[in-house]
mmCIF file of C-alpha atoms in Angstrom:
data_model
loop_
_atom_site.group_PDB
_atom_site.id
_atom_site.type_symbol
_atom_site.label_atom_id
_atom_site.label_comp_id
_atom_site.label_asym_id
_atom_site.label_seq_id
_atom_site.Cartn_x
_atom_site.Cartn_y
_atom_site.Cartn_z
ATOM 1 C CA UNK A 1 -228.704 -61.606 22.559
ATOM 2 C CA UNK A 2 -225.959 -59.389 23.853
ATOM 3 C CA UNK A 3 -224.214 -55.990 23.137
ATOM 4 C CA UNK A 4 -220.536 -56.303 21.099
ATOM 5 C CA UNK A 5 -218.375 -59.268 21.948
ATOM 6 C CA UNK A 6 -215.568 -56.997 20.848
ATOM 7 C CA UNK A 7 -213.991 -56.089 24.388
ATOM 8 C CA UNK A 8 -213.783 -52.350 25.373
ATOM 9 C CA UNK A 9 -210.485 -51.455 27.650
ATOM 10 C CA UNK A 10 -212.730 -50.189 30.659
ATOM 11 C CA UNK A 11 -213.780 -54.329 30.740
ATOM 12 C CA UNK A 12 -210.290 -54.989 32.196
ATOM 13 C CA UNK A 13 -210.889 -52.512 35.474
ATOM 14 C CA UNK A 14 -213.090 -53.531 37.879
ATOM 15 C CA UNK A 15 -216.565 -53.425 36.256
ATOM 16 C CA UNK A 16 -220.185 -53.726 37.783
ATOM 17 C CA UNK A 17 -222.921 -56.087 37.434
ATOM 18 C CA UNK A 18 -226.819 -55.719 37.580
ATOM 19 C CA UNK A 19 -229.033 -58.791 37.020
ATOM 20 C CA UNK A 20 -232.906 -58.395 36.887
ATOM 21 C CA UNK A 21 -235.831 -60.426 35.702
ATOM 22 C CA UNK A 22 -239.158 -60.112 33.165
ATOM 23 C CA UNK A 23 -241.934 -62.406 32.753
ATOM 24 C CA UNK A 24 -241.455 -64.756 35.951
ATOM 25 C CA UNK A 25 -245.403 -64.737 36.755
ATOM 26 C CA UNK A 26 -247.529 -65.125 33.190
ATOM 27 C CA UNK A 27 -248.547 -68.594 32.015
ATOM 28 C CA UNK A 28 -247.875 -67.082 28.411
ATOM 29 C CA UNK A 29 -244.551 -66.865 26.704
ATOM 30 C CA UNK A 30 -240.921 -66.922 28.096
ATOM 31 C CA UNK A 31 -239.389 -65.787 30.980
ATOM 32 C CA UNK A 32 -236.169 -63.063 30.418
ATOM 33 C CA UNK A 33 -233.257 -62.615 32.523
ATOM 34 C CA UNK A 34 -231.160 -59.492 32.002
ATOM 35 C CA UNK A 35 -227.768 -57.864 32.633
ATOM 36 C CA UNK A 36 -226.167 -54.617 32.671
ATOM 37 C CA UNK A 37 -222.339 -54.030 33.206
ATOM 38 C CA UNK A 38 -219.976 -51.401 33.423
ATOM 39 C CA UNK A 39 -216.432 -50.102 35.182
ATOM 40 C CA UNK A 40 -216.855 -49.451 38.908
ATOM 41 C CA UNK A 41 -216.201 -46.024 38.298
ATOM 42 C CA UNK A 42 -218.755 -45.480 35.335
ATOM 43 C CA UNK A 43 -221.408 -46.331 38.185
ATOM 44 C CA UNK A 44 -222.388 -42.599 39.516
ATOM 45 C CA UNK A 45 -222.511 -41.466 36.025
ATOM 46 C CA UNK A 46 -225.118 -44.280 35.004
ATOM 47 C CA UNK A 47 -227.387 -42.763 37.945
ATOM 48 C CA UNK A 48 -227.891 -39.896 35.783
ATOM 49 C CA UNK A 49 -228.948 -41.818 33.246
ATOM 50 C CA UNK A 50 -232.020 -41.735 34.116
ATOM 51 C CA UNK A 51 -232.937 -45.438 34.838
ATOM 52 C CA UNK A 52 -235.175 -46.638 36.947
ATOM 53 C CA UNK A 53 -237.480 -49.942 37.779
ATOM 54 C CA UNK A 54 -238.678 -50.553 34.329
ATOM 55 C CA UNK A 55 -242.194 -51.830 35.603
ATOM 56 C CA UNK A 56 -242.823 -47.873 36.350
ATOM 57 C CA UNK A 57 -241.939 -46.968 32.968
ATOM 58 C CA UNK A 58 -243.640 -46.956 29.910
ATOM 59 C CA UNK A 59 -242.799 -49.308 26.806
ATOM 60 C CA UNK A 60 -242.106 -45.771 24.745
ATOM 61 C CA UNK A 61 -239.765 -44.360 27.333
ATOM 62 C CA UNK A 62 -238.052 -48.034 27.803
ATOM 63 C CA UNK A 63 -237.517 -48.769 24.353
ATOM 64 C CA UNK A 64 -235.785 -44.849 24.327
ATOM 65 C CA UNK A 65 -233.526 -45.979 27.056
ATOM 66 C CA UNK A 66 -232.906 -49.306 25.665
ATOM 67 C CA UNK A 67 -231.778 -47.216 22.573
ATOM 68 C CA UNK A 68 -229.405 -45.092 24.166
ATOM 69 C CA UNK A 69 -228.016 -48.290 26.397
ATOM 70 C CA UNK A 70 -226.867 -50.156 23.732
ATOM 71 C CA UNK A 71 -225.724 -46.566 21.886
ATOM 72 C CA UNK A 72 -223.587 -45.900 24.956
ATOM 73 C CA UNK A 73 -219.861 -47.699 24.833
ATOM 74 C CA UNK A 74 -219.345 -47.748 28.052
ATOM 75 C CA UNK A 75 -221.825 -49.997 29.139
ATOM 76 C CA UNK A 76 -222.523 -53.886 28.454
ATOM 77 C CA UNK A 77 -225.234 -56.094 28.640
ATOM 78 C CA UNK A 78 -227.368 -59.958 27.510
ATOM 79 C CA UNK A 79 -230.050 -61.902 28.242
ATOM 80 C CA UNK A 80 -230.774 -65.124 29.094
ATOM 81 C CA UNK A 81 -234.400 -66.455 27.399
ATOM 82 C CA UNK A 82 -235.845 -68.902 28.767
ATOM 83 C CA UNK A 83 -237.985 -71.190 26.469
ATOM 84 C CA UNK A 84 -241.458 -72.048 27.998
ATOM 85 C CA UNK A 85 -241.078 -75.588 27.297
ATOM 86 C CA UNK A 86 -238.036 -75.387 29.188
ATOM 87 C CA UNK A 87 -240.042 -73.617 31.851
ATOM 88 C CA UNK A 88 -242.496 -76.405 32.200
ATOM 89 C CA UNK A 89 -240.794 -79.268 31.440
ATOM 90 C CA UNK A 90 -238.310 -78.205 34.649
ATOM 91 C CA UNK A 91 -241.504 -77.941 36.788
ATOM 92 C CA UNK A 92 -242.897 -81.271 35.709
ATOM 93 C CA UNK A 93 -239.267 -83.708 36.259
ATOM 94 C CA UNK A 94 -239.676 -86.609 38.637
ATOM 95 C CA UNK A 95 -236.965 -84.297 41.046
ATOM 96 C CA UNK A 96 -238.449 -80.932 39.982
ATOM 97 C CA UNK A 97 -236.479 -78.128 39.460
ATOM 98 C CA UNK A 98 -238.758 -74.936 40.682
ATOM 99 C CA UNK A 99 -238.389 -70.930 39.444
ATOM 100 C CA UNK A 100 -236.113 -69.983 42.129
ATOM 101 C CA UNK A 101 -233.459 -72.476 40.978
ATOM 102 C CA UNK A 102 -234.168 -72.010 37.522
ATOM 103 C CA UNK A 103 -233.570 -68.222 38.404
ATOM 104 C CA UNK A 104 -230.515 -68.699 39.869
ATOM 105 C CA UNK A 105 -229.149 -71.040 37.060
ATOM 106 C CA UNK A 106 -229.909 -68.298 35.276
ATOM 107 C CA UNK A 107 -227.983 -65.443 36.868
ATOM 108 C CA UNK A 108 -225.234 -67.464 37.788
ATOM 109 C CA UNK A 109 -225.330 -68.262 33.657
ATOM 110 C CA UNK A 110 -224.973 -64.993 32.850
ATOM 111 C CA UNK A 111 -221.881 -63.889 35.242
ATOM 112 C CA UNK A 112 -220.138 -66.887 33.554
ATOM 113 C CA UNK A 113 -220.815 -65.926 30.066
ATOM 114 C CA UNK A 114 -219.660 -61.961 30.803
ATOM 115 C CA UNK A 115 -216.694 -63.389 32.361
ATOM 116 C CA UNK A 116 -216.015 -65.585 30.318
ATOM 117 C CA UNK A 117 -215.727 -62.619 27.916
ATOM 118 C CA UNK A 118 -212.960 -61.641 29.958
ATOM 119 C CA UNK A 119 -214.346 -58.674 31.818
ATOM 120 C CA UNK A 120 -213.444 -58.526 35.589
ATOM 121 C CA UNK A 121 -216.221 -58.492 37.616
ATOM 122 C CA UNK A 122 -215.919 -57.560 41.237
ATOM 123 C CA UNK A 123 -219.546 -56.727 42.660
ATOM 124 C CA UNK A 124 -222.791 -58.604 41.160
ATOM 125 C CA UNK A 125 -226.046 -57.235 42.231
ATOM 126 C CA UNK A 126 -229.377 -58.909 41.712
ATOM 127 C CA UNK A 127 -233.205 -58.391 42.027
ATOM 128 C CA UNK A 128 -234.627 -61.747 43.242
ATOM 129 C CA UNK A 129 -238.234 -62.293 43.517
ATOM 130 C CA UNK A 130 -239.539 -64.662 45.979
ATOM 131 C CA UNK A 131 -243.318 -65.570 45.935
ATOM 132 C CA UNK A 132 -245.004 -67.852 48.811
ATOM 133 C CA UNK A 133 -241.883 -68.184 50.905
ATOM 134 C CA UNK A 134 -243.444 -66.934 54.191
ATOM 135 C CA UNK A 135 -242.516 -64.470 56.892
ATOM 136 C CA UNK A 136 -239.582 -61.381 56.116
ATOM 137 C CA UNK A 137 -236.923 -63.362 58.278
ATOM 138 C CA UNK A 138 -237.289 -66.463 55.808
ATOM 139 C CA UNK A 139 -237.184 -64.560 52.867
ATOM 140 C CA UNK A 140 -234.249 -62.783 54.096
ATOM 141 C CA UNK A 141 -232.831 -66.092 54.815
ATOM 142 C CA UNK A 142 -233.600 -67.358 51.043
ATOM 143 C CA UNK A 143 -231.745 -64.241 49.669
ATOM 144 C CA UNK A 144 -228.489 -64.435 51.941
ATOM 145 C CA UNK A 145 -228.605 -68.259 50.918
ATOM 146 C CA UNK A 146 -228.353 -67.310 47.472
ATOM 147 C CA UNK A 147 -225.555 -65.014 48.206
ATOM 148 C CA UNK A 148 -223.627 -67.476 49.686
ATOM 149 C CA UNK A 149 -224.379 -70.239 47.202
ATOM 150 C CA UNK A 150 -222.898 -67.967 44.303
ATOM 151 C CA UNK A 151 -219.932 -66.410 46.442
ATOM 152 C CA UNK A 152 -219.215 -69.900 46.933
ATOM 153 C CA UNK A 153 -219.480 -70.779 43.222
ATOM 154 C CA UNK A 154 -217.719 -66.962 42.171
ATOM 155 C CA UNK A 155 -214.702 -66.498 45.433
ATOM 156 C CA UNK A 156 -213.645 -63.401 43.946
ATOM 157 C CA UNK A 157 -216.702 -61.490 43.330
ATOM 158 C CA UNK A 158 -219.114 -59.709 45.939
ATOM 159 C CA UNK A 159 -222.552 -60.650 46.164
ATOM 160 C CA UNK A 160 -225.462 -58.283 46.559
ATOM 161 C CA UNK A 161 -228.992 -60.101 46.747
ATOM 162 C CA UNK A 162 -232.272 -57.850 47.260
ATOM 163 C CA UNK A 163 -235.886 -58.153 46.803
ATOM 164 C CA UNK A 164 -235.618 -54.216 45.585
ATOM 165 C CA UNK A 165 -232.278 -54.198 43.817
ATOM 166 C CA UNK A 166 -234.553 -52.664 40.591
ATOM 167 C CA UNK A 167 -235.125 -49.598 42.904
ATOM 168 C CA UNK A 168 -231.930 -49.314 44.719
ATOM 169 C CA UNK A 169 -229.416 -49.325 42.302
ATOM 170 C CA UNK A 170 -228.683 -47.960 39.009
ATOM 171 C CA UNK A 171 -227.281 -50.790 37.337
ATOM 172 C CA UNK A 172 -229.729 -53.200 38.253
ATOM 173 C CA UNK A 173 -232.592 -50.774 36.726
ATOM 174 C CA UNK A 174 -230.762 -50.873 33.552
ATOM 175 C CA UNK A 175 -230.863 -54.265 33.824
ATOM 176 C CA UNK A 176 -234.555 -54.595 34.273
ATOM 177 C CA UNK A 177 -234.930 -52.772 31.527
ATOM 178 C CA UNK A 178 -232.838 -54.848 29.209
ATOM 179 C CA UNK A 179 -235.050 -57.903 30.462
ATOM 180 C CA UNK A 180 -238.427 -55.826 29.489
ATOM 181 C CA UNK A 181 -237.525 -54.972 26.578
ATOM 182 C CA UNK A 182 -236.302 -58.240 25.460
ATOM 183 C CA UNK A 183 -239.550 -60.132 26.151
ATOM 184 C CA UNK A 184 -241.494 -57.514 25.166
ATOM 185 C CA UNK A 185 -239.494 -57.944 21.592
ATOM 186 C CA UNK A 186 -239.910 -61.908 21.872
ATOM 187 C CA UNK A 187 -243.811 -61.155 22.147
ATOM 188 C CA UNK A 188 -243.646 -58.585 19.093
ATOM 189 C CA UNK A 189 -241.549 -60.833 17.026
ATOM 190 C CA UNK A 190 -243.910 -62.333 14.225
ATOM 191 C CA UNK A 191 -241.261 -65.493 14.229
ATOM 192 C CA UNK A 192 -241.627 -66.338 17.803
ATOM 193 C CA UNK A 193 -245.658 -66.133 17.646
ATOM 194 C CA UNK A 194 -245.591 -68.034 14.474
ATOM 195 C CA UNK A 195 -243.663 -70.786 15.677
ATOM 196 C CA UNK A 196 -245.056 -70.899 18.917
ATOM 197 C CA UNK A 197 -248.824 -71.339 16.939
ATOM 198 C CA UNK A 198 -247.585 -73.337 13.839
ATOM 199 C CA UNK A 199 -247.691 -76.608 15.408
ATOM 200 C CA UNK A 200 -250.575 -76.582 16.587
ATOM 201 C CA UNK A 201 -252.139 -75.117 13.816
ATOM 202 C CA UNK A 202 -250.617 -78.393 12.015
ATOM 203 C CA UNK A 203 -252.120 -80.539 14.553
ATOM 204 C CA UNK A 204 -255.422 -79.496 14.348
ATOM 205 C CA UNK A 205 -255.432 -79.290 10.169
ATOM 206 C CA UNK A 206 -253.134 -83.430 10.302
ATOM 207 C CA UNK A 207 -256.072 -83.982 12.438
ATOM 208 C CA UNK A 208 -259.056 -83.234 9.989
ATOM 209 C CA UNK A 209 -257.724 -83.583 7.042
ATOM 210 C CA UNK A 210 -254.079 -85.123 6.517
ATOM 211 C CA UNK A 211 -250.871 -82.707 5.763
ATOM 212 C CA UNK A 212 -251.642 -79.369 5.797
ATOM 213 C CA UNK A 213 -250.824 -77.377 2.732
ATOM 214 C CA UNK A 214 -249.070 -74.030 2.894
ATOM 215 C CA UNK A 215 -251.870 -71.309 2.203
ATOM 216 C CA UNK A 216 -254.433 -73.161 4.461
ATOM 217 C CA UNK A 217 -251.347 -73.151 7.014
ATOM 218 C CA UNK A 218 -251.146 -69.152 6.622
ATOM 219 C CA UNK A 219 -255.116 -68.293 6.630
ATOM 220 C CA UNK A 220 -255.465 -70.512 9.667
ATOM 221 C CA UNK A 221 -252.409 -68.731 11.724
ATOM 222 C CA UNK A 222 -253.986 -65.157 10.145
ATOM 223 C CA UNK A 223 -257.115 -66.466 12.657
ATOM 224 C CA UNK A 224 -254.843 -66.904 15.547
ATOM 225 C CA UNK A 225 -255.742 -64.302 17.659
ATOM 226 C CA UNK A 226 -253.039 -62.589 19.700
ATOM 227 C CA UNK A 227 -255.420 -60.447 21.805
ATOM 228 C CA UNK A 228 -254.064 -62.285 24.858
ATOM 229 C CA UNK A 229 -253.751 -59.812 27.354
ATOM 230 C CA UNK A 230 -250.885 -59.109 29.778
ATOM 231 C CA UNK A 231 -250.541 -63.335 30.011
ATOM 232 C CA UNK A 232 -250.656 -63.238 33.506
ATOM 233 C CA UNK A 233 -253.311 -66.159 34.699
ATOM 234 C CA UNK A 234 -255.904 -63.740 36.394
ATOM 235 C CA UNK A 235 -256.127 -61.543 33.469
ATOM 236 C CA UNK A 236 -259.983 -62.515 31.666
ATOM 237 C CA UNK A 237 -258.421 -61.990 28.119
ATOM 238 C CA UNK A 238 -255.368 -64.739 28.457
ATOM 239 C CA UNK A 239 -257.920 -66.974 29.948
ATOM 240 C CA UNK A 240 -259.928 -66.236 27.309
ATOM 241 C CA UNK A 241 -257.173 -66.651 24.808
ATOM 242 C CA UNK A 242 -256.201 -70.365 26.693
ATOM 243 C CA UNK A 243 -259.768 -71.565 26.060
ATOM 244 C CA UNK A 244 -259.748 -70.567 22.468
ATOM 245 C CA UNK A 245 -256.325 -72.211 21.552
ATOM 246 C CA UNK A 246 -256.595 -75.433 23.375
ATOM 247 C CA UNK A 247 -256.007 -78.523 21.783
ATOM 248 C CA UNK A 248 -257.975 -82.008 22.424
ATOM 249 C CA UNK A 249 -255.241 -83.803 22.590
ATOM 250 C CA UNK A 250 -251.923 -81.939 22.705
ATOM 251 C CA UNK A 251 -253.106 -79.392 25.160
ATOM 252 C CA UNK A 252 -251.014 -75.580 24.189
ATOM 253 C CA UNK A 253 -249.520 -74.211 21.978
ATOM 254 C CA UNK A 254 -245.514 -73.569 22.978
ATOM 255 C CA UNK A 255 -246.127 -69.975 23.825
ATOM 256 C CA UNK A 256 -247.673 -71.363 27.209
ATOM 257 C CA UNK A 257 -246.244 -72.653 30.224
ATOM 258 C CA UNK A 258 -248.650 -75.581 30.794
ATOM 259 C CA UNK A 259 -247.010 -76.566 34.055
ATOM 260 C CA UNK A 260 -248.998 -73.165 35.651
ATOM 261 C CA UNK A 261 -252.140 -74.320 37.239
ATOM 262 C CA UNK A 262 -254.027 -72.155 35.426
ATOM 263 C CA UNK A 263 -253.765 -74.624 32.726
ATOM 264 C CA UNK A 264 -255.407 -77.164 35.195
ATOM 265 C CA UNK A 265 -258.979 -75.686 34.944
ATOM 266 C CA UNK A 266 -258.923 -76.820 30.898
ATOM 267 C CA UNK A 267 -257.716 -79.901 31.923
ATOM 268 C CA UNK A 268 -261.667 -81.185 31.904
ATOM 269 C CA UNK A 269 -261.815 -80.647 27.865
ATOM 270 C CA UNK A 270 -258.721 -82.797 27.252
ATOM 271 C CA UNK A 271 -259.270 -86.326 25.398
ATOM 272 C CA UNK A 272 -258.778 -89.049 28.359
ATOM 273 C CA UNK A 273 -255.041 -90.863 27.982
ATOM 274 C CA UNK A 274 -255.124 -94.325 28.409
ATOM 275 C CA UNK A 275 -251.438 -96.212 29.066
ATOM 276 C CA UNK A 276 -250.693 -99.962 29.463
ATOM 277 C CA UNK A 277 -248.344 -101.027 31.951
ATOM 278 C CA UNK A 278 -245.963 -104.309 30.883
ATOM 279 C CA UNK A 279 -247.674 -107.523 32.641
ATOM 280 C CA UNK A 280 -245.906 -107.349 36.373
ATOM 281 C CA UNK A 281 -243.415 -109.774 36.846
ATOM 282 C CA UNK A 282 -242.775 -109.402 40.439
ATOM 283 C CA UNK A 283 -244.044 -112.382 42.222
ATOM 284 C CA UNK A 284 -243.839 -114.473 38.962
ATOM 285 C CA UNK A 285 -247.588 -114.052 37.821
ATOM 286 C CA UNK A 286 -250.474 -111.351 36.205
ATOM 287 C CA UNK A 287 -254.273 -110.556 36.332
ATOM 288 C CA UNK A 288 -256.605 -111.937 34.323
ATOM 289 C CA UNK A 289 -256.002 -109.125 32.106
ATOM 290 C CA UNK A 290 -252.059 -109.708 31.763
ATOM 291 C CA UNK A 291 -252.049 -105.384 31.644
ATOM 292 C CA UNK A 292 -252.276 -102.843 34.140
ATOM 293 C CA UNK A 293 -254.177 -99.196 33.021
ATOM 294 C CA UNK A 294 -252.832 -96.288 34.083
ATOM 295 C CA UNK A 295 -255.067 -93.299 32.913
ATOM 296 C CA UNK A 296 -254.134 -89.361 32.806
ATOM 297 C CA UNK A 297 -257.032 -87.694 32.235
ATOM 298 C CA UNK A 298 -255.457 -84.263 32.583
ATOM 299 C CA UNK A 299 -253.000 -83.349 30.152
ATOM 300 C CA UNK A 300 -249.741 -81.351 31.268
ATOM 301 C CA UNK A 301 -250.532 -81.121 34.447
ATOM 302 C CA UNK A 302 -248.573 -81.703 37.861
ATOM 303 C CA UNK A 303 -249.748 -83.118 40.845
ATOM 304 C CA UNK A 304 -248.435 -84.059 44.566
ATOM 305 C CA UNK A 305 -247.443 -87.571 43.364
ATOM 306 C CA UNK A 306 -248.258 -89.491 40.027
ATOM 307 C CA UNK A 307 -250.526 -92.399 39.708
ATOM 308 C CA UNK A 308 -247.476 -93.976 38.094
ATOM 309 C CA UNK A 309 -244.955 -93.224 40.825
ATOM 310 C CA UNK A 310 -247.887 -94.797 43.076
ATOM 311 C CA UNK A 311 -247.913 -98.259 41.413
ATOM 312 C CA UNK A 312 -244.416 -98.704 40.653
ATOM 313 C CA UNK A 313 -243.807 -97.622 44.437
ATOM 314 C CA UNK A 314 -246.419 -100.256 46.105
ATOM 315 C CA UNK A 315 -244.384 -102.864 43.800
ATOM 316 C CA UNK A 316 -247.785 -104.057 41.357
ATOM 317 C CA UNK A 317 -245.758 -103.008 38.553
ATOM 318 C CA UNK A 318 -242.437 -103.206 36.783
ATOM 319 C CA UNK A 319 -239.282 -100.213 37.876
ATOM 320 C CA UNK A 320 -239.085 -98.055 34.849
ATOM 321 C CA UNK A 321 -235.596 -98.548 35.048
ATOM 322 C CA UNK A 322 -236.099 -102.329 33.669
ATOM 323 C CA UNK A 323 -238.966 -101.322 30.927
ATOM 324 C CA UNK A 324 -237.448 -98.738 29.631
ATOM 325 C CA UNK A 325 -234.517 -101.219 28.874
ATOM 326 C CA UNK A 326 -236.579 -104.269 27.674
ATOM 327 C CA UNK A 327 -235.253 -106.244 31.052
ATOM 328 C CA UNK A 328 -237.026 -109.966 31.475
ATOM 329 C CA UNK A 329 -237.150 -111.528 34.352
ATOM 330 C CA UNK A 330 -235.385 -114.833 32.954
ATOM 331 C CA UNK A 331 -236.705 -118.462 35.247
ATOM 332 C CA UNK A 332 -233.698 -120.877 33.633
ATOM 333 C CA UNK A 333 -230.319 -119.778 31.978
#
């Protein structure tokens, strides 16, 4: 989602970047990055504009700036919508890939797509949000770290990085709200709840009964509640909402991010996951057995390190490199 591709003649003077973020701490639903452009000397005009942080605005009065952003011609902006599945299944890679990278992938998306567009950015700045990172002087490390990781990556633009870029300047308030609005809109959309629920509305009917047909498909999603608060994981009514639409077997539906460990608590009602290992080949024999069990009894959930990565590191069972390949250990040619 993005303003006109068509590009205005005020892109080709040195033009203005905020980048901002919504939705980085719920377990429910997607997480938004947002930008806001303009020409360097459009920026004191967009102070009077009356933007500001959109977290101290309310959804009427952001949805009636929102309007009059993408009204105004002089002034560009996207988002970049991150999936929760995307969200999780980052978090949960062998070499995981945590929300400060993912956050950066993401701004540093967005500058390439605008210019890209061809408008000549000069100055990027960008509200970063760090969470558990310790004392002000390592934080303030983090953030000039990320400045010089994307001047590296971007030679000819400037690099602003700030914990309170939403408050400090103009553009990057437009830019927060751009993100608001955006996943507030993803949240109101009928498709995105419908196809965030439908599977595991399927699931549970494939479960009972066989294939579902289409009016029990519809009643049963009309019973999906979507009284599920703010999302964020100390919130009673999305913890409330989590308990109710938990699945057995396939855990969540899409709309949450089951890597948060919020979703560990459920973990308890999940159906125990038993695996068999191939026979190990290693020092040419097996058990008694001739299979290893490896059990995950809690479903989409991280931990320090896997009971898998365990036994294939002490060497009692086969590299997944070979089984995932059908490799055999071969005694004669």
């Amino acid at each position: 989602m993005e303003s006109e591709s068509i590009l205005p003649d005020w892109a080709s003077k040195p033009c203005i970047m905020g980048i901002d973020e919504a939705g980085r701490g719920p377990v429910l639903g997607p997480m938004v990055y947002g930008c806001l452009y303009c020409a360097r000397s459009y920026e004191k005009t967009l102070s009077t504009l009356n933007f500001a942080d959109s977290k101290t605005l309310k959804e009427e009065k952001r949805e009636e700036l929102f309007e009059k952003l993408k009204a105004n011609e002089l002034i560009g902006w996207a988002v970049d919508v991150i999936d929760p599945r995307e969200l999780s299944a980052k978090m949960l890679k062998k070499i995981k890939i945590n929300l400060n990278e993912i956050s950066h992938d993401s701004a540093s998306g967005l500058v390439t797509r605008v210019l890209n567009m061809g408008v000549l950015l000069t100055d990027v700045r960008i509200f970063f949000l760090l969470r558990g990172c310790g004392c002000m002087w390592i934080q303030w490390e983090i953030l000039r770290n990320i400045e010089i990781k994307l001047s590296e990556r971007f030679p000819s633009i400037k690099f602003v990085v700030a914990k309170k870029a939403d408050s400090l300047y103009p553009v990057v308030s437009g830019a927060s709200i751009v993100a608001k609005v955006a996943i507030s809109h993803s949240f109101d959309s009928s498709k995105f709840f419908l196809l965030a629920c439908l599977f595991f509305v399927q699931l549970n009917r494939l479960q009972e009964t066989g294939p579902c047909e289409t009016g029990y498909l519809m009643k049963q999603l009309k019973n999906m509640t979507r009284n599920f608060g703010s999302g964020y994981p100390g919130d009673p009514e999305t913890k409330s909402w989590l308990e109710k639409h938990q699945h057995s077997v396939f855990g969540f539906p899409s709309l949450v991010r089951f890597s948060w460990g919020t979703c560990t608590s459920y973990s308890k009602n999940m159906v125990e996951v038993v695996w068999e290992s191939d026979k190990t080949e290693e020092d040419g024999s097996s058990s008694s057995s001739g299979k290893r069990q490896l059990k995950l009894s809690s479903f989409g959930v991280t931990t320090s390190k896997r009971k898998s990565e365990e036994i294939e590191s002490s060497g009692k069972s086969r590299s997944k490199f070979f089984q995932s390949r059908k490799l055999e250990q071969l005694a004669n040619f």
